[in-house]
JSON list of C-alpha atoms in Angstrom, two decimals:
[
{"chain": "A", "resi": 112, "resn": "MET", "atom": "CA", "xyz": [0.00, 0.00, 0.00]},
{"chain": "A", "resi": 113, "resn": "SER", "atom": "CA", "xyz": [1.33, 3.42, -0.90]},
{"chain": "A", "resi": 114, "resn": "PRO", "atom": "CA", "xyz": [1.57, 6.24, 1.63]},
{"chain": "A", "resi": 115, "resn": "PRO", "atom": "CA", "xyz": [-1.22, 8.83, 1.67]},
{"chain": "A", "resi": 116, "resn": "HIS", "atom": "CA", "xyz": [-1.04, 11.44, -1.04]},
{"chain": "A", "resi": 117, "resn": "THR", "atom": "CA", "xyz": [-0.35, 14.87, 0.42]},
{"chain": "A", "resi": 118, "resn": "HIS", "atom": "CA", "xyz": [-0.84, 17.10, -2.63]},
{"chain": "A", "resi": 119, "resn": "GLU", "atom": "CA", "xyz": [-3.98, 19.16, -2.08]},
{"chain": "A", "resi": 120, "resn": "ALA", "atom": "CA", "xyz": [-5.87, 20.70, -4.96]},
{"chain": "A", "resi": 121, "resn": "LEU", "atom": "CA", "xyz": [-6.18, 24.38, -4.24]},
{"chain": "A", "resi": 122, "resn": "GLN", "atom": "CA", "xyz": [-8.20, 25.33, -7.25]},
{"chain": "A", "resi": 123, "resn": "THR", "atom": "CA", "xyz": [-9.73, 28.72, -7.82]},
{"chain": "A", "resi": 124, "resn": "LEU", "atom": "CA", "xyz": [-12.36, 29.11, -10.47]},
{"chain": "A", "resi": 125, "resn": "PRO", "atom": "CA", "xyz": [-12.80, 32.31, -12.44]},
{"chain": "A", "resi": 126, "resn": "PRO", "atom": "CA", "xyz": [-16.04, 34.19, -11.82]},
{"chain": "A", "resi": 127, "resn": "PHE", "atom": "CA", "xyz": [-19.14, 32.45, -13.18]},
{"chain": "A", "resi": 128, "resn": "ASP", "atom": "CA", "xyz": [-19.79, 35.17, -15.79]},
{"chain": "A", "resi": 129, "resn": "GLU", "atom": "CA", "xyz": [-16.27, 34.71, -17.19]},
{"chain": "A", "resi": 130, "resn": "LEU", "atom": "CA", "xyz": [-16.83, 30.96, -17.47]},
{"chain": "A", "resi": 131, "resn": "VAL", "atom": "CA", "xyz": [-20.13, 31.53, -19.28]},
{"chain": "A", "resi": 132, "resn": "GLU", "atom": "CA", "xyz": [-18.46, 33.96, -21.67]},
{"chain": "A", "resi": 133, "resn": "MET", "atom": "CA", "xyz": [-15.60, 31.52, -22.31]},
{"chain": "A", "resi": 134, "resn": "ALA", "atom": "CA", "xyz": [-18.07, 28.70, -22.99]},
{"chain": "A", "resi": 135, "resn": "LYS", "atom": "CA", "xyz": [-19.89, 30.90, -25.53]},
{"chain": "A", "resi": 136, "resn": "THR", "atom": "CA", "xyz": [-16.91, 32.45, -27.29]},
{"chain": "A", "resi": 137, "resn": "ASP", "atom": "CA", "xyz": [-14.27, 29.72, -26.99]},
{"chain": "A", "resi": 138, "resn": "PRO", "atom": "CA", "xyz": [-15.93, 26.32, -26.45]},
{"chain": "A", "resi": 139, "resn": "ASP", "atom": "CA", "xyz": [-12.69, 24.44, -27.17]},
{"chain": "A", "resi": 140, "resn": "GLY", "atom": "CA", "xyz": [-10.77, 26.57, -24.68]},
{"chain": "A", "resi": 141, "resn": "PHE", "atom": "CA", "xyz": [-13.53, 26.07, -22.11]},
{"chain": "A", "resi": 142, "resn": "ASN", "atom": "CA", "xyz": [-13.36, 22.29, -22.61]},
{"chain": "A", "resi": 143, "resn": "ARG", "atom": "CA", "xyz": [-9.57, 22.36, -22.21]},
{"chain": "A", "resi": 144, "resn": "PHE", "atom": "CA", "xyz": [-10.00, 24.39, -19.01]},
{"chain": "A", "resi": 145, "resn": "LYS", "atom": "CA", "xyz": [-12.53, 21.88, -17.64]},
{"chain": "A", "resi": 146, "resn": "HIS", "atom": "CA", "xyz": [-10.25, 18.98, -18.54]},
{"chain": "A", "resi": 147, "resn": "THR", "atom": "CA", "xyz": [-7.27, 20.63, -16.83]},
{"chain": "A", "resi": 148, "resn": "MET", "atom": "CA", "xyz": [-9.26, 21.35, -13.68]},
{"chain": "A", "resi": 149, "resn": "CYS", "atom": "CA", "xyz": [-10.57, 17.77, -13.54]},
{"chain": "A", "resi": 150, "resn": "GLN", "atom": "CA", "xyz": [-7.10, 16.31, -14.03]},
{"chain": "A", "resi": 151, "resn": "GLU", "atom": "CA", "xyz": [-5.65, 18.53, -11.29]},
{"chain": "A", "resi": 152, "resn": "MET", "atom": "CA", "xyz": [-8.36, 17.37, -8.89]},
{"chain": "A", "resi": 153, "resn": "ILE", "atom": "CA", "xyz": [-7.80, 13.71, -9.80]},
{"chain": "A", "resi": 154, "resn": "GLN", "atom": "CA", "xyz": [-4.04, 14.09, -9.36]},
{"chain": "A", "resi": 155, "resn": "SER", "atom": "CA", "xyz": [-4.60, 15.58, -5.91]},
{"chain": "A", "resi": 156, "resn": "ALA", "atom": "CA", "xyz": [-6.39, 12.42, -4.76]},
{"chain": "A", "resi": 157, "resn": "SER", "atom": "CA", "xyz": [-4.65, 9.51, -3.10]},
{"chain": "A", "resi": 158, "resn": "ASP", "atom": "CA", "xyz": [-2.77, 7.17, -5.40]},
{"chain": "A", "resi": 159, "resn": "SER", "atom": "CA", "xyz": [-5.24, 4.41, -4.66]},
{"chain": "A", "resi": 160, "resn": "MET", "atom": "CA", "xyz": [-8.21, 6.56, -5.76]},
{"chain": "A", "resi": 161, "resn": "GLN", "atom": "CA", "xyz": [-6.77, 8.11, -8.92]},
{"chain": "A", "resi": 162, "resn": "ALA", "atom": "CA", "xyz": [-7.61, 5.20, -11.23]},
{"chain": "A", "resi": 163, "resn": "ARG", "atom": "CA", "xyz": [-11.18, 5.06, -9.95]},
{"chain": "A", "resi": 164, "resn": "LEU", "atom": "CA", "xyz": [-11.61, 8.82, -10.36]},
{"chain": "A", "resi": 165, "resn": "GLN", "atom": "CA", "xyz": [-10.12, 8.67, -13.85]},
{"chain": "A", "resi": 166, "resn": "ALA", "atom": "CA", "xyz": [-12.59, 5.92, -14.76]},
{"chain": "A", "resi": 167, "resn": "GLN", "atom": "CA", "xyz": [-15.47, 7.95, -13.32]},
{"chain": "A", "resi": 168, "resn": "GLN", "atom": "CA", "xyz": [-14.39, 11.02, -15.28]},
{"chain": "A", "resi": 169, "resn": "SER", "atom": "CA", "xyz": [-14.20, 8.96, -18.48]},
{"chain": "A", "resi": 170, "resn": "HIS", "atom": "CA", "xyz": [-17.72, 7.70, -17.77]},
{"chain": "A", "resi": 171, "resn": "ILE", "atom": "CA", "xyz": [-18.97, 11.27, -17.28]},
{"chain": "A", "resi": 172, "resn": "ASP", "atom": "CA", "xyz": [-17.24, 12.41, -20.49]},
{"chain": "A", "resi": 173, "resn": "LEU", "atom": "CA", "xyz": [-18.90, 9.55, -22.39]},
{"chain": "A", "resi": 174, "resn": "ILE", "atom": "CA", "xyz": [-22.31, 10.49, -21.02]},
{"chain": "A", "resi": 175, "resn": "LEU", "atom": "CA", "xyz": [-21.78, 14.14, -21.90]},
{"chain": "A", "resi": 176, "resn": "SER", "atom": "CA", "xyz": [-20.68, 13.28, -25.44]},
{"chain": "A", "resi": 177, "resn": "HIS", "atom": "CA", "xyz": [-24.25, 12.10, -26.14]},
{"chain": "A", "resi": 178, "resn": "CYS", "atom": "CA", "xyz": [-25.91, 15.28, -24.83]},
{"chain": "A", "resi": 179, "resn": "LYS", "atom": "CA", "xyz": [-27.27, 17.83, -27.26]},
{"chain": "A", "resi": 180, "resn": "ASN", "atom": "CA", "xyz": [-27.13, 20.96, -25.07]},
{"chain": "A", "resi": 181, "resn": "PRO", "atom": "CA", "xyz": [-26.35, 22.09, -21.51]},
{"chain": "A", "resi": 182, "resn": "ASP", "atom": "CA", "xyz": [-29.91, 21.42, -20.29]},
{"chain": "A", "resi": 183, "resn": "HIS", "atom": "CA", "xyz": [-29.80, 17.88, -21.68]},
{"chain": "A", "resi": 184, "resn": "ALA", "atom": "CA", "xyz": [-26.39, 17.40, -19.99]},
{"chain": "A", "resi": 185, "resn": "ASN", "atom": "CA", "xyz": [-27.76, 18.56, -16.62]},
{"chain": "A", "resi": 186, "resn": "VAL", "atom": "CA", "xyz": [-30.79, 16.28, -16.77]},
{"chain": "A", "resi": 187, "resn": "THR", "atom": "CA", "xyz": [-28.70, 13.32, -17.91]},
{"chain": "A", "resi": 188, "resn": "LEU", "atom": "CA", "xyz": [-26.04, 13.83, -15.23]},
{"chain": "A", "resi": 189, "resn": "MET", "atom": "CA", "xyz": [-28.73, 14.26, -12.56]},
{"chain": "A", "resi": 190, "resn": "ARG", "atom": "CA", "xyz": [-30.28, 10.95, -13.62]},
{"chain": "A", "resi": 191, "resn": "GLU", "atom": "CA", "xyz": [-26.85, 9.28, -13.47]},
{"chain": "A", "resi": 192, "resn": "LEU", "atom": "CA", "xyz": [-26.16, 10.76, -10.04]},
{"chain": "A", "resi": 193, "resn": "SER", "atom": "CA", "xyz": [-29.55, 9.56, -8.78]},
{"chain": "A", "resi": 194, "resn": "MET", "atom": "CA", "xyz": [-28.79, 6.02, -9.96]},
{"chain": "A", "resi": 195, "resn": "GLN", "atom": "CA", "xyz": [-25.40, 6.11, -8.23]},
{"chain": "A", "resi": 196, "resn": "MET", "atom": "CA", "xyz": [-27.01, 7.37, -5.00]},
{"chain": "A", "resi": 197, "resn": "VAL", "atom": "CA", "xyz": [-29.48, 4.46, -5.07]},
{"chain": "A", "resi": 198, "resn": "LYS", "atom": "CA", "xyz": [-26.58, 2.02, -5.44]},
{"chain": "A", "resi": 199, "resn": "PHE", "atom": "CA", "xyz": [-24.75, 3.74, -2.59]},
{"chain": "A", "resi": 200, "resn": "ARG", "atom": "CA", "xyz": [-27.83, 3.63, -0.34]},
{"chain": "A", "resi": 201, "resn": "ASN", "atom": "CA", "xyz": [-28.33, -0.05, -1.16]},
{"chain": "A", "resi": 202, "resn": "ALA", "atom": "CA", "xyz": [-24.71, -0.77, -0.31]},
{"chain": "A", "resi": 203, "resn": "LEU", "atom": "CA", "xyz": [-25.06, 1.01, 3.04]},
{"chain": "A", "resi": 204, "resn": "ASP", "atom": "CA", "xyz": [-28.25, -0.91, 3.74]},
{"chain": "A", "resi": 205, "resn": "GLY", "atom": "CA", "xyz": [-26.54, -4.18, 2.87]},
{"chain": "A", "resi": 206, "resn": "ASP", "atom": "CA", "xyz": [-28.77, -4.78, -0.17]},
{"chain": "A", "resi": 207, "resn": "LEU", "atom": "CA", "xyz": [-25.96, -5.59, -2.57]},
{"chain": "A", "resi": 208, "resn": "ASP", "atom": "CA", "xyz": [-26.51, -7.86, -5.51]},
{"chain": "A", "resi": 209, "resn": "GLU", "atom": "CA", "xyz": [-24.19, -10.82, -5.41]},
{"chain": "A", "resi": 210, "resn": "GLN", "atom": "CA", "xyz": [-21.51, -10.30, -8.02]},
{"chain": "A", "resi": 211, "resn": "SER", "atom": "CA", "xyz": [-19.48, -13.13, -9.38]},
{"chain": "A", "resi": 212, "resn": "GLU", "atom": "CA", "xyz": [-15.99, -12.74, -10.71]},
{"chain": "A", "resi": 213, "resn": "ALA", "atom": "CA", "xyz": [-15.75, -12.24, -14.44]},
{"chain": "A", "resi": 214, "resn": "GLN", "atom": "CA", "xyz": [-14.30, -15.06, -16.47]},
{"chain": "A", "resi": 215, "resn": "VAL", "atom": "CA", "xyz": [-11.41, -13.84, -18.60]},
{"chain": "A", "resi": 216, "resn": "ILE", "atom": "CA", "xyz": [-11.13, -15.65, -21.91]},
{"chain": "A", "resi": 217, "resn": "PRO", "atom": "CA", "xyz": [-7.71, -15.25, -23.53]},
{"chain": "A", "resi": 218, "resn": "PHE", "atom": "CA", "xyz": [-7.54, -14.15, -27.13]},
{"chain": "A", "resi": 219, "resn": "ARG", "atom": "CA", "xyz": [-6.11, -16.77, -29.44]},
{"chain": "A", "resi": 220, "resn": "PRO", "atom": "CA", "xyz": [-5.92, -16.02, -33.17]},
{"chain": "A", "resi": 221, "resn": "ARG", "atom": "CA", "xyz": [-7.38, -18.69, -35.41]},
{"chain": "A", "resi": 222, "resn": "ASN", "atom": "CA", "xyz": [-4.28, -18.71, -37.58]},
{"chain": "A", "resi": 223, "resn": "ASP", "atom": "CA", "xyz": [-1.22, -16.60, -38.35]},
{"chain": "A", "resi": 224, "resn": "THR", "atom": "CA", "xyz": [-2.50, -15.22, -41.65]},
{"chain": "A", "resi": 225, "resn": "TRP", "atom": "CA", "xyz": [-3.98, -12.12, -40.04]},
{"chain": "A", "resi": 226, "resn": "ARG", "atom": "CA", "xyz": [-0.54, -10.57, -39.69]}
]
């Protein structure tokens, strides 16, 4: 087990109006800014949590890639958060579904002609 991570994320966001203006005038720059802020926050987490947070961020990015506008994104993310909260509540209540370990099937090419 690695020692606790001591790097704290001391992030300061620009004023809301500036973020809105950036999103309107420079959507690519706004997306880069969001990505940078998310990565800084993930990097500030403990080493043991970083992979899980990275996976969660990838999941959020995938969900957002299907959204048509900011309102759609908010509704979709709220639905996702609600589902996660139900799972969390069930876990706290001890109502977990039994999960079996996945069976890993190794890839074996049928023949060598594919190279």
